[in-house]
Amino acid sequence: MEGIRVSSNYEDVIIGLEVHIQLTNLKTKLFCSCNADYRGAEPNSHNCPICLGLPGSLPVINERAIEFATRLALALDSKINDSMFFFRKNYFYVDLPKGFQISQYNKAGGRAFADRGNITVKINGKKKEIRLNRIHLEEDPARLVHKGSIATSPYTLVDYNRSGVCLIEIVSEPVIRSPEEAREFLKQLKSIVQYTRISNLDLTGAARVDANISIKGHERSEVKNISSFKEVERALKWEIQRQRNLLKRGKKLTQETRHWDDKRRITISLRMKEFEEDYRYFPEQDLVPIAIDKDFIQQVKDKLPEMPNERAIRLQRDYNLSEFDSENLVLDKDIADFYEDGVNSDPSFGPNEYKQFCNWLMNDILRHLNEQNKTITETKVQPKLVVDLINNINEGKITTKIAKTFISEMMNGSSISKIIEKKGKKRISNEEIIEGNCKEVIKENPKIVEDCRKNPKAIEALIGRVMGKTKGQADPEITRRIMFKMLKQIGIII
Ligand SMILES: [Zn+2]
């Protein structure tokens, strides 16, 4: 980290997060019917007088956005306000053609979309509830495109396609105590958002975070627009260390707004912190107030799927999984769905197979997905293939070691029988064949055989040679038994 020593002592650190999530599953923008999918579109092609902020244009609220916000508020245990209206947040910037952003405000008679709520995280095996302050709806400004880094770019391009896209802002209380806690908070939030089906946070720019960071007793800084969840932990660590270094040199910290430069991996000062009164919030008179009744909330609630924390408890019960396994499994809804589809498709499956399936999914398959930077739905693997793989192992047709070499072909949708046929990697359990191979290996490796007299572990090297000769097909248990027997017969081991 550019020569800066990173302290792991966070006892006096206070962090509050403001997470902006684009409702990417909404087809249209928050106040007009323009296509909200700006990704890959011709710049400045999804626009109308409303999202361009032309004088005289009249915004109209997107009803689906209210439904989506209700889903998230319910999932986060927030209290939805029964009436609310929008505010204008005034500031001038090229990404904001109107000169104000339509947002919500919980002061001056206004209310947020919902208040309070919480997200449970696990830190060092202990559960902690991180309280939320509020969630609210607002429009996204246009997108600024810089050549290279924001600090060195010779010009800025503006794409108004993003202008007016619906954002939901989730504001935590300043109760997060370390960068790791922030990472866990965002991990759980991402999972909950996925379950509510309001957004795909894997899309670039779908989630942005502002972080308020301070060291107890000192002024805070706000790091703006950290452009992905992954960057947050890194940005927090850097900023905390910057503040500590200043304090160490006797400097005073000032309240300021900083920008996270993810190319150089540092925060840079943008401006002295603006205060709320600078925004001259006032009610947006072009939009009618919104009333949300209990029936509407109940209807949305009835359609909500089981949330990850409830699902983890059920998976432990239904499939005899450990708390650790079930909590990891439910984090990604698609992975958890894949798991349940798989284990339920074979009636002969019981607790052993449930655990086996979980292990294949969370180890080999997840590793493959991470390496390929893909989600499970972007591959051709089907739950049935993992079921077949497990059955082939349990019936003794292939060894676990061989099965591991099947993963990448299985992820491309190949059936297990086809892979076995192609690779010819059936398990060899014929004792005569294994004996023949053991005999050859003993003959060819007198030095290792001699080592076995003093070092019983040397037998592993001999077994390894048999595996090599049989291209990994010899059954390891039978090979071990036969190798022991033969070494005994020639008096190497007693
Ligand atoms: Zn528009």
Short mmCIF file of C-alpha atoms and ligand atoms in Angstrom, two decimals:
data_model
loop_
_atom_site.label_atom_id
_atom_site.label_comp_id
_atom_site.label_asym_id
_atom_site.label_seq_id
_atom_site.Cartn_x
_atom_site.Cartn_y
_atom_site.Cartn_z
CA MET A 1 0.00 0.00 0.00
CA GLU A 2 2.46 2.63 -1.19
CA GLY A 3 4.71 2.24 1.80
CA ILE A 4 2.09 3.04 4.37
CA ARG A 5 1.98 0.71 7.31
CA VAL A 6 -1.56 -0.46 7.86
CA SER A 7 -2.59 -0.60 11.47
CA SER A 8 -4.95 -3.35 12.50
CA ASN A 9 -5.96 -1.52 15.65
CA TYR A 10 -9.42 -0.12 15.03
CA GLU A 11 -10.72 0.37 18.56
CA ASP A 12 -11.18 4.13 18.18
CA VAL A 13 -12.54 4.06 14.61
CA ILE A 14 -16.08 5.14 13.74
CA ILE A 15 -17.49 4.37 10.30
CA GLY A 16 -20.88 5.14 8.80
CA LEU A 17 -21.78 4.02 5.30
CA GLU A 18 -24.14 5.48 2.72
CA VAL A 19 -24.76 2.87 0.08
CA HIS A 20 -26.32 3.85 -3.24
CA ILE A 21 -27.91 1.00 -5.09
CA GLN A 22 -29.27 1.35 -8.60
CA LEU A 23 -32.51 -0.54 -9.06
CA THR A 24 -31.18 -2.21 -12.21
CA ASN A 25 -34.21 -4.49 -12.48
CA LEU A 26 -36.45 -1.45 -13.08
CA LYS A 27 -36.96 -1.07 -16.82
CA THR A 28 -37.54 2.70 -16.75
CA LYS A 29 -36.18 5.69 -14.87
CA LEU A 30 -37.52 7.10 -11.60
CA PHE A 31 -39.48 10.05 -13.03
CA CYS A 32 -39.84 9.31 -16.75
CA SER A 33 -40.35 6.32 -19.02
CA CYS A 34 -36.91 6.42 -20.64
CA ASN A 35 -35.05 3.11 -20.82
CA ALA A 36 -32.98 2.84 -17.62
CA ASP A 37 -30.48 0.36 -19.07
CA TYR A 38 -27.65 2.69 -20.04
CA ARG A 39 -24.92 0.07 -20.02
CA GLY A 40 -23.48 -0.42 -23.49
CA ALA A 41 -25.98 2.03 -25.00
CA GLU A 42 -25.01 4.83 -27.37
CA PRO A 43 -24.22 7.81 -25.07
CA ASN A 44 -27.02 10.36 -24.66
CA SER A 45 -29.60 8.23 -26.46
CA HIS A 46 -31.96 7.37 -23.54
CA ASN A 47 -33.19 10.86 -22.80
CA CYS A 48 -36.29 13.02 -22.70
CA PRO A 49 -37.03 16.55 -21.42
CA ILE A 50 -37.61 15.18 -17.89
CA CYS A 51 -34.32 13.39 -17.39
CA LEU A 52 -32.48 16.19 -19.21
CA GLY A 53 -34.06 18.63 -16.74
CA LEU A 54 -35.41 20.94 -19.40
CA PRO A 55 -37.54 23.85 -18.09
CA GLY A 56 -41.25 23.08 -17.97
CA SER A 57 -40.86 19.28 -17.95
CA LEU A 58 -42.89 17.47 -15.31
CA PRO A 59 -41.62 14.38 -13.48
CA VAL A 60 -43.99 11.48 -12.67
CA ILE A 61 -43.09 8.86 -10.06
CA ASN A 62 -42.46 5.29 -11.26
CA GLU A 63 -44.83 3.11 -9.21
CA ARG A 64 -42.60 0.06 -9.53
CA ALA A 65 -39.83 1.99 -7.80
CA ILE A 66 -42.08 2.38 -4.75
CA GLU A 67 -42.75 -1.36 -4.81
CA PHE A 68 -39.03 -2.17 -5.08
CA ALA A 69 -38.18 0.18 -2.20
CA THR A 70 -40.92 -1.47 -0.14
CA ARG A 71 -39.40 -4.90 -0.78
CA LEU A 72 -35.99 -3.78 0.39
CA ALA A 73 -37.37 -1.92 3.42
CA LEU A 74 -39.26 -5.05 4.50
CA ALA A 75 -36.20 -7.23 3.99
CA LEU A 76 -34.10 -4.88 6.13
CA ASP A 77 -36.72 -4.65 8.89
CA SER A 78 -37.14 -0.94 8.30
CA LYS A 79 -40.29 0.98 9.19
CA ILE A 80 -41.93 2.28 6.02
CA ASN A 81 -43.44 5.76 6.39
CA ASP A 82 -47.10 6.01 5.40
CA SER A 83 -46.73 9.34 3.63
CA MET A 84 -43.83 11.23 2.15
CA PHE A 85 -42.82 13.68 -0.52
CA PHE A 86 -39.71 14.43 -2.50
CA PHE A 87 -37.28 17.29 -2.03
CA ARG A 88 -34.97 19.20 -4.30
CA LYS A 89 -31.37 19.00 -3.22
CA ASN A 90 -29.73 22.00 -4.87
CA TYR A 91 -26.21 21.96 -6.16
CA PHE A 92 -24.55 22.80 -9.41
CA TYR A 93 -22.56 20.20 -11.24
CA VAL A 94 -22.24 19.16 -14.89
CA ASP A 95 -23.78 15.77 -14.16
CA LEU A 96 -26.93 17.48 -12.88
CA PRO A 97 -28.52 19.57 -15.63
CA LYS A 98 -31.48 20.77 -13.49
CA GLY A 99 -29.21 22.26 -10.85
CA PHE A 100 -30.89 20.03 -8.26
CA GLN A 101 -31.33 16.34 -7.56
CA ILE A 102 -34.78 15.01 -6.66
CA SER A 103 -34.26 13.14 -3.42
CA GLN A 104 -35.91 12.54 -0.06
CA TYR A 105 -35.16 14.39 3.15
CA ASN A 106 -35.99 13.48 6.71
CA LYS A 107 -36.03 17.03 8.07
CA ALA A 108 -38.05 20.22 7.40
CA GLY A 109 -41.29 18.22 7.62
CA GLY A 110 -40.03 15.56 5.26
CA ARG A 111 -39.55 11.87 5.88
CA ALA A 112 -37.33 9.19 4.46
CA PHE A 113 -38.90 6.28 2.61
CA ALA A 114 -38.30 4.14 5.68
CA ASP A 115 -36.57 4.56 9.01
CA ARG A 116 -34.31 2.28 11.01
CA GLY A 117 -33.70 -1.36 10.12
CA ASN A 118 -30.68 -3.56 10.58
CA ILE A 119 -28.24 -5.98 9.01
CA THR A 120 -26.68 -8.82 10.97
CA VAL A 121 -23.02 -9.53 10.34
CA LYS A 122 -20.67 -12.14 11.71
CA ILE A 123 -17.28 -10.99 12.97
CA ASN A 124 -14.85 -13.61 14.31
CA GLY A 125 -17.72 -16.03 14.71
CA LYS A 126 -19.82 -13.53 16.70
CA LYS A 127 -23.03 -12.01 15.44
CA LYS A 128 -23.49 -8.25 15.52
CA GLU A 129 -26.46 -6.15 14.44
CA ILE A 130 -25.56 -3.06 12.48
CA ARG A 131 -28.36 -0.53 12.80
CA LEU A 132 -29.58 1.47 9.86
CA ASN A 133 -30.70 5.07 10.08
CA ARG A 134 -32.93 5.22 7.01
CA ILE A 135 -33.41 4.32 3.40
CA HIS A 136 -34.61 6.69 0.71
CA LEU A 137 -35.19 7.00 -3.02
CA GLU A 138 -33.44 9.45 -5.29
CA GLU A 139 -32.42 9.91 -8.89
CA ASP A 140 -28.98 9.14 -10.23
CA PRO A 141 -27.11 12.02 -11.84
CA ALA A 142 -25.54 11.67 -15.29
CA ARG A 143 -22.36 9.71 -15.72
CA LEU A 144 -19.01 11.43 -16.04
CA VAL A 145 -16.43 9.64 -18.11
CA HIS A 146 -12.77 10.42 -17.50
CA LYS A 147 -9.83 9.39 -19.57
CA GLY A 148 -7.62 7.47 -17.15
CA SER A 149 -7.65 8.87 -13.62
CA ILE A 150 -9.93 11.70 -12.48
CA ALA A 151 -6.87 13.67 -11.38
CA THR A 152 -5.01 13.50 -14.69
CA SER A 153 -7.77 13.28 -17.30
CA PRO A 154 -7.48 16.17 -19.78
CA TYR A 155 -11.26 16.30 -20.24
CA THR A 156 -14.58 15.01 -18.92
CA LEU A 157 -17.37 13.49 -21.02
CA VAL A 158 -20.98 13.48 -19.81
CA ASP A 159 -23.44 10.70 -20.62
CA TYR A 160 -26.98 11.72 -19.63
CA ASN A 161 -28.35 8.21 -20.17
CA ARG A 162 -27.82 7.56 -16.47
CA SER A 163 -29.56 10.79 -15.46
CA GLY A 164 -32.80 9.91 -13.64
CA VAL A 165 -32.05 6.21 -13.07
CA CYS A 166 -33.55 5.12 -9.74
CA LEU A 167 -31.25 4.86 -6.74
CA ILE A 168 -32.01 3.64 -3.29
CA GLU A 169 -29.77 4.97 -0.55
CA ILE A 170 -29.18 2.94 2.59
CA VAL A 171 -27.68 4.94 5.43
CA SER A 172 -26.15 3.06 8.34
CA GLU A 173 -25.75 4.48 11.82
CA PRO A 174 -22.11 5.32 12.57
CA VAL A 175 -21.66 2.03 14.40
CA ILE A 176 -19.27 0.17 12.10
CA ARG A 177 -15.99 -0.34 13.91
CA SER A 178 -13.53 -1.62 11.32
CA PRO A 179 -12.97 -2.05 7.57
CA GLU A 180 -13.65 -5.79 7.99
CA GLU A 181 -17.00 -5.07 9.59
CA ALA A 182 -17.84 -2.75 6.68
CA ARG A 183 -16.93 -5.55 4.25
CA GLU A 184 -19.21 -8.03 6.05
CA PHE A 185 -22.03 -5.45 6.18
CA LEU A 186 -21.84 -4.95 2.41
CA LYS A 187 -21.63 -8.71 1.80
CA GLN A 188 -24.89 -9.26 3.68
CA LEU A 189 -26.55 -6.25 2.06
CA LYS A 190 -25.62 -7.54 -1.39
CA SER A 191 -27.15 -10.90 -0.55
CA ILE A 192 -30.41 -9.32 0.70
CA VAL A 193 -30.66 -7.13 -2.41
CA GLN A 194 -30.23 -10.22 -4.60
CA TYR A 195 -33.03 -12.04 -2.75
CA THR A 196 -35.40 -9.08 -3.19
CA ARG A 197 -34.69 -9.12 -6.96
CA ILE A 198 -34.51 -5.33 -7.20
CA SER A 199 -31.00 -5.10 -8.58
CA ASN A 200 -28.05 -6.97 -9.97
CA LEU A 201 -25.13 -5.63 -7.99
CA ASP A 202 -22.62 -7.50 -10.13
CA LEU A 203 -23.13 -4.86 -12.82
CA THR A 204 -20.44 -2.18 -12.89
CA GLY A 205 -21.61 0.97 -11.16
CA ALA A 206 -24.76 -0.63 -9.70
CA ALA A 207 -23.47 0.00 -6.19
CA ARG A 208 -21.54 3.01 -4.94
CA VAL A 209 -20.56 3.81 -1.42
CA ASP A 210 -19.82 7.00 0.48
CA ALA A 211 -18.05 6.40 3.78
CA ASN A 212 -17.83 8.70 6.79
CA ILE A 213 -14.70 7.90 8.70
CA SER A 214 -13.36 9.36 11.90
CA ILE A 215 -11.11 8.60 14.80
CA LYS A 216 -12.84 9.20 18.10
CA GLY A 217 -12.59 12.83 19.22
CA HIS A 218 -11.57 14.17 15.79
CA GLU A 219 -13.27 15.62 12.73
CA ARG A 220 -14.53 13.15 10.16
CA SER A 221 -13.91 12.93 6.46
CA GLU A 222 -16.31 11.65 3.85
CA VAL A 223 -14.87 9.47 1.12
CA LYS A 224 -17.20 9.78 -1.87
CA ASN A 225 -18.10 7.44 -4.65
CA ILE A 226 -16.19 4.31 -3.91
CA SER A 227 -17.29 2.57 -7.06
CA SER A 228 -17.61 -1.02 -5.90
CA PHE A 229 -18.17 -2.96 -2.70
CA LYS A 230 -14.78 -4.63 -3.15
CA GLU A 231 -12.97 -1.28 -2.97
CA VAL A 232 -14.61 -0.17 0.28
CA GLU A 233 -12.42 -2.14 2.68
CA ARG A 234 -9.30 -0.96 0.91
CA ALA A 235 -10.40 2.69 0.84
CA LEU A 236 -11.30 2.60 4.55
CA LYS A 237 -7.96 1.12 5.54
CA TRP A 238 -6.12 3.73 3.57
CA GLU A 239 -8.15 6.65 4.91
CA ILE A 240 -7.86 5.51 8.54
CA GLN A 241 -4.10 5.29 8.16
CA ARG A 242 -3.96 8.75 6.54
CA GLN A 243 -5.83 10.25 9.50
CA ARG A 244 -3.62 8.44 12.01
CA ASN A 245 -0.46 9.61 10.30
CA LEU A 246 -1.63 13.25 10.42
CA LEU A 247 -2.50 12.96 14.11
CA LYS A 248 0.88 11.39 14.81
CA ARG A 249 2.55 14.44 13.31
CA GLY A 250 0.46 16.73 15.53
CA LYS A 251 -1.78 17.93 12.67
CA LYS A 252 -5.47 18.73 13.11
CA LEU A 253 -8.01 16.81 11.03
CA THR A 254 -10.53 18.89 9.09
CA GLN A 255 -13.99 17.96 7.95
CA GLU A 256 -13.64 17.39 4.23
CA THR A 257 -14.88 15.47 1.25
CA ARG A 258 -12.38 13.14 -0.37
CA HIS A 259 -12.42 11.01 -3.48
CA TRP A 260 -11.21 7.41 -3.68
CA ASP A 261 -8.92 7.06 -6.66
CA ASP A 262 -9.16 3.34 -7.36
CA LYS A 263 -6.29 3.39 -9.86
CA ARG A 264 -3.77 4.95 -7.49
CA ARG A 265 -5.52 3.46 -4.46
CA ILE A 266 -5.44 6.63 -2.37
CA THR A 267 -7.99 9.18 -1.25
CA ILE A 268 -7.57 12.76 -2.48
CA SER A 269 -9.16 15.90 -1.12
CA LEU A 270 -11.99 17.24 -3.29
CA ARG A 271 -13.38 20.11 -1.23
CA MET A 272 -14.04 21.18 2.30
CA LYS A 273 -17.13 19.38 3.50
CA GLU A 274 -20.36 21.08 2.56
CA PHE A 275 -23.05 21.32 5.22
CA GLU A 276 -26.66 20.35 4.84
CA GLU A 277 -27.85 23.95 4.71
CA ASP A 278 -25.67 24.46 1.65
CA TYR A 279 -28.08 22.29 -0.32
CA ARG A 280 -31.13 24.53 0.33
CA TYR A 281 -33.44 21.54 0.47
CA PHE A 282 -37.03 22.39 -0.36
CA PRO A 283 -40.08 20.34 -1.30
CA GLU A 284 -40.40 19.26 -4.93
CA GLN A 285 -43.70 20.90 -5.90
CA ASP A 286 -43.93 19.15 -9.27
CA LEU A 287 -44.54 15.75 -7.63
CA VAL A 288 -47.58 14.80 -5.58
CA PRO A 289 -47.05 13.42 -2.06
CA ILE A 290 -47.02 9.62 -1.83
CA ALA A 291 -49.24 7.65 0.52
CA ILE A 292 -48.36 4.03 1.24
CA ASP A 293 -51.11 2.01 2.90
CA LYS A 294 -50.94 -1.18 4.92
CA ASP A 295 -52.63 -3.28 2.21
CA PHE A 296 -49.98 -2.35 -0.31
CA ILE A 297 -47.21 -3.25 2.13
CA GLN A 298 -48.91 -6.56 2.90
CA GLN A 299 -49.23 -7.41 -0.80
CA VAL A 300 -45.53 -6.79 -1.32
CA LYS A 301 -44.69 -8.77 1.80
CA ASP A 302 -46.70 -11.78 0.59
CA LYS A 303 -44.62 -11.92 -2.58
CA LEU A 304 -41.23 -11.64 -0.88
CA PRO A 305 -39.14 -14.81 -1.02
CA GLU A 306 -37.56 -16.37 2.04
CA MET A 307 -34.64 -14.15 3.12
CA PRO A 308 -31.08 -15.49 3.49
CA ASN A 309 -31.04 -15.63 7.30
CA GLU A 310 -34.31 -17.61 7.41
CA ARG A 311 -33.09 -19.84 4.64
CA ALA A 312 -29.84 -20.62 6.47
CA ILE A 313 -31.81 -21.84 9.48
CA ARG A 314 -34.03 -24.01 7.26
CA LEU A 315 -31.06 -25.51 5.38
CA GLN A 316 -29.47 -26.54 8.67
CA ARG A 317 -32.68 -28.26 9.64
CA ASP A 318 -33.67 -29.82 6.29
CA TYR A 319 -30.24 -30.98 5.13
CA ASN A 320 -28.40 -31.44 8.39
CA LEU A 321 -25.81 -28.82 7.42
CA SER A 322 -23.58 -26.94 9.85
CA GLU A 323 -24.26 -23.28 10.61
CA PHE A 324 -21.06 -22.39 8.74
CA ASP A 325 -22.04 -24.34 5.61
CA SER A 326 -25.60 -23.08 5.49
CA GLU A 327 -24.66 -19.43 6.04
CA ASN A 328 -22.12 -19.58 3.23
CA LEU A 329 -24.50 -21.42 0.95
CA VAL A 330 -27.35 -18.90 1.25
CA LEU A 331 -25.19 -15.84 0.60
CA ASP A 332 -25.67 -16.13 -3.17
CA LYS A 333 -29.30 -16.94 -3.96
CA ASP A 334 -28.41 -18.62 -7.26
CA ILE A 335 -25.95 -20.93 -5.51
CA ALA A 336 -28.48 -21.79 -2.81
CA ASP A 337 -31.18 -22.47 -5.44
CA PHE A 338 -28.73 -24.67 -7.35
CA TYR A 339 -28.01 -26.59 -4.16
CA GLU A 340 -31.64 -27.24 -3.30
CA ASP A 341 -32.56 -28.16 -6.89
CA GLY A 342 -29.70 -30.66 -6.90
CA VAL A 343 -30.14 -32.43 -3.57
CA ASN A 344 -33.92 -32.63 -4.04
CA SER A 345 -33.67 -34.16 -7.52
CA ASP A 346 -32.36 -37.51 -6.24
CA PRO A 347 -34.63 -39.21 -3.70
CA SER A 348 -31.80 -41.54 -2.65
CA PHE A 349 -29.83 -38.60 -1.25
CA GLY A 350 -29.39 -38.37 2.52
CA PRO A 351 -27.21 -36.38 4.97
CA ASN A 352 -23.93 -37.73 3.52
CA GLU A 353 -24.81 -36.66 -0.01
CA TYR A 354 -26.19 -33.32 1.24
CA LYS A 355 -22.80 -32.60 2.77
CA GLN A 356 -20.93 -33.90 -0.31
CA PHE A 357 -22.99 -31.68 -2.62
CA CYS A 358 -22.32 -28.67 -0.40
CA ASN A 359 -18.57 -29.37 -0.44
CA TRP A 360 -18.38 -29.71 -4.22
CA LEU A 361 -20.36 -26.51 -4.63
CA MET A 362 -18.55 -24.38 -2.07
CA ASN A 363 -15.04 -25.61 -2.87
CA ASP A 364 -14.38 -26.83 -6.41
CA ILE A 365 -17.26 -25.15 -8.22
CA LEU A 366 -16.92 -21.81 -6.41
CA ARG A 367 -13.18 -21.81 -7.02
CA HIS A 368 -13.81 -22.38 -10.71
CA LEU A 369 -16.36 -19.53 -10.79
CA ASN A 370 -13.94 -17.16 -9.04
CA GLU A 371 -11.15 -18.06 -11.45
CA GLN A 372 -13.43 -17.45 -14.42
CA ASN A 373 -14.99 -14.38 -12.77
CA LYS A 374 -18.45 -15.76 -13.51
CA THR A 375 -21.65 -16.36 -11.61
CA ILE A 376 -23.17 -19.84 -11.61
CA THR A 377 -26.01 -18.78 -13.93
CA GLU A 378 -23.47 -17.66 -16.51
CA THR A 379 -22.16 -21.21 -16.88
CA LYS A 380 -23.79 -24.32 -18.32
CA VAL A 381 -23.49 -26.49 -15.23
CA GLN A 382 -26.76 -28.03 -14.07
CA PRO A 383 -27.55 -29.39 -10.57
CA LYS A 384 -28.15 -32.83 -12.15
CA LEU A 385 -24.49 -33.00 -13.27
CA VAL A 386 -23.25 -32.58 -9.69
CA VAL A 387 -25.73 -35.27 -8.59
CA ASP A 388 -24.30 -37.62 -11.26
CA LEU A 389 -20.75 -36.80 -10.22
CA ILE A 390 -21.49 -37.68 -6.60
CA ASN A 391 -23.30 -40.89 -7.55
CA ASN A 392 -20.39 -41.99 -9.75
CA ILE A 393 -17.99 -41.46 -6.85
CA ASN A 394 -20.21 -43.21 -4.32
CA GLU A 395 -20.76 -46.19 -6.63
CA GLY A 396 -16.98 -46.53 -6.93
CA LYS A 397 -16.86 -45.78 -10.66
CA ILE A 398 -14.49 -42.84 -10.27
CA THR A 399 -12.29 -41.62 -7.44
CA THR A 400 -12.68 -38.20 -5.83
CA LYS A 401 -9.27 -37.33 -7.24
CA ILE A 402 -10.42 -38.09 -10.77
CA ALA A 403 -13.73 -36.32 -10.19
CA LYS A 404 -11.84 -33.11 -9.40
CA THR A 405 -10.37 -33.16 -12.91
CA PHE A 406 -13.93 -33.16 -14.35
CA ILE A 407 -14.90 -29.75 -13.00
CA SER A 408 -14.10 -27.47 -15.92
CA GLU A 409 -15.84 -29.77 -18.44
CA MET A 410 -18.79 -30.19 -16.10
CA MET A 411 -19.05 -26.39 -15.85
CA ASN A 412 -19.33 -26.31 -19.64
CA GLY A 413 -22.34 -28.61 -19.45
CA SER A 414 -20.75 -31.98 -20.39
CA SER A 415 -22.48 -35.01 -18.91
CA ILE A 416 -20.44 -37.09 -16.47
CA SER A 417 -20.72 -40.25 -18.60
CA LYS A 418 -19.35 -38.33 -21.59
CA ILE A 419 -16.43 -37.00 -19.56
CA ILE A 420 -15.65 -40.51 -18.25
CA GLU A 421 -15.78 -41.89 -21.78
CA LYS A 422 -13.59 -39.13 -23.17
CA LYS A 423 -10.98 -39.21 -20.45
CA GLY A 424 -11.11 -42.97 -20.02
CA LYS A 425 -10.65 -42.28 -16.35
CA LYS A 426 -12.55 -45.08 -14.82
CA ARG A 427 -11.39 -46.17 -11.43
CA ILE A 428 -9.08 -49.20 -11.51
CA SER A 429 -10.01 -51.56 -8.72
CA ASN A 430 -8.68 -54.75 -10.31
CA GLU A 431 -6.11 -56.01 -7.79
CA GLU A 432 -3.99 -57.85 -10.33
CA ILE A 433 -3.49 -54.72 -12.38
CA ILE A 434 -2.63 -52.70 -9.30
CA GLU A 435 -0.23 -55.40 -8.08
CA GLY A 436 1.53 -55.33 -11.44
CA ASN A 437 1.98 -51.59 -11.20
CA CYS A 438 3.20 -51.78 -7.59
CA LYS A 439 5.77 -54.39 -8.56
CA GLU A 440 7.13 -52.19 -11.34
CA VAL A 441 7.30 -49.14 -9.08
CA ILE A 442 9.23 -51.10 -6.39
CA LYS A 443 11.69 -52.32 -9.00
CA GLU A 444 12.20 -48.88 -10.54
CA ASN A 445 12.66 -46.98 -7.27
CA PRO A 446 15.11 -48.89 -5.03
CA LYS A 447 16.15 -45.70 -3.21
CA ILE A 448 12.62 -44.77 -2.13
CA VAL A 449 12.00 -48.41 -1.15
CA GLU A 450 15.13 -48.30 1.03
CA ASP A 451 13.88 -45.01 2.60
CA CYS A 452 10.73 -46.80 3.73
CA ARG A 453 12.79 -48.72 6.33
CA LYS A 454 13.41 -45.55 8.36
CA ASN A 455 10.66 -43.25 7.15
CA PRO A 456 7.19 -44.79 6.92
CA LYS A 457 5.98 -41.70 5.08
CA ALA A 458 8.12 -42.59 2.07
CA ILE A 459 5.44 -45.07 1.06
CA GLU A 460 3.37 -42.10 -0.10
CA ALA A 461 5.96 -41.43 -2.79
CA LEU A 462 5.61 -45.02 -4.05
CA ILE A 463 1.82 -44.78 -4.07
CA GLY A 464 2.20 -41.51 -5.99
CA ARG A 465 4.28 -43.30 -8.65
CA VAL A 466 1.54 -45.94 -9.06
CA MET A 467 -0.99 -43.12 -9.49
CA GLY A 468 1.27 -41.58 -12.11
CA LYS A 469 1.56 -44.86 -14.03
CA THR A 470 -2.21 -45.36 -14.01
CA LYS A 471 -2.99 -41.69 -14.78
CA GLY A 472 -4.67 -41.32 -11.42
CA GLN A 473 -7.07 -44.19 -12.06
CA ALA A 474 -5.85 -46.70 -9.48
CA ASP A 475 -8.04 -46.79 -6.40
CA PRO A 476 -5.88 -45.15 -3.72
CA GLU A 477 -7.11 -47.35 -0.86
CA ILE A 478 -6.46 -50.62 -2.70
CA THR A 479 -3.08 -49.34 -3.91
CA ARG A 480 -2.08 -48.44 -0.36
CA ARG A 481 -3.09 -51.87 0.97
CA ILE A 482 -1.24 -53.75 -1.78
CA MET A 483 1.89 -51.59 -1.51
CA PHE A 484 2.02 -52.25 2.27
CA LYS A 485 1.60 -55.97 1.70
CA MET A 486 4.39 -56.12 -0.90
CA LEU A 487 6.85 -54.06 1.17
CA LYS A 488 6.17 -56.39 4.08
CA GLN A 489 6.74 -59.47 1.91
CA ILE A 490 10.21 -58.22 0.92
CA GLY A 491 11.04 -57.32 4.52
CA ILE A 492 11.23 -53.55 4.11
CA ILE A 493 8.60 -52.90 6.74
CA ILE A 494 7.64 -55.09 9.61
ZN ZN B 1 -36.33 10.59 -19.63
#
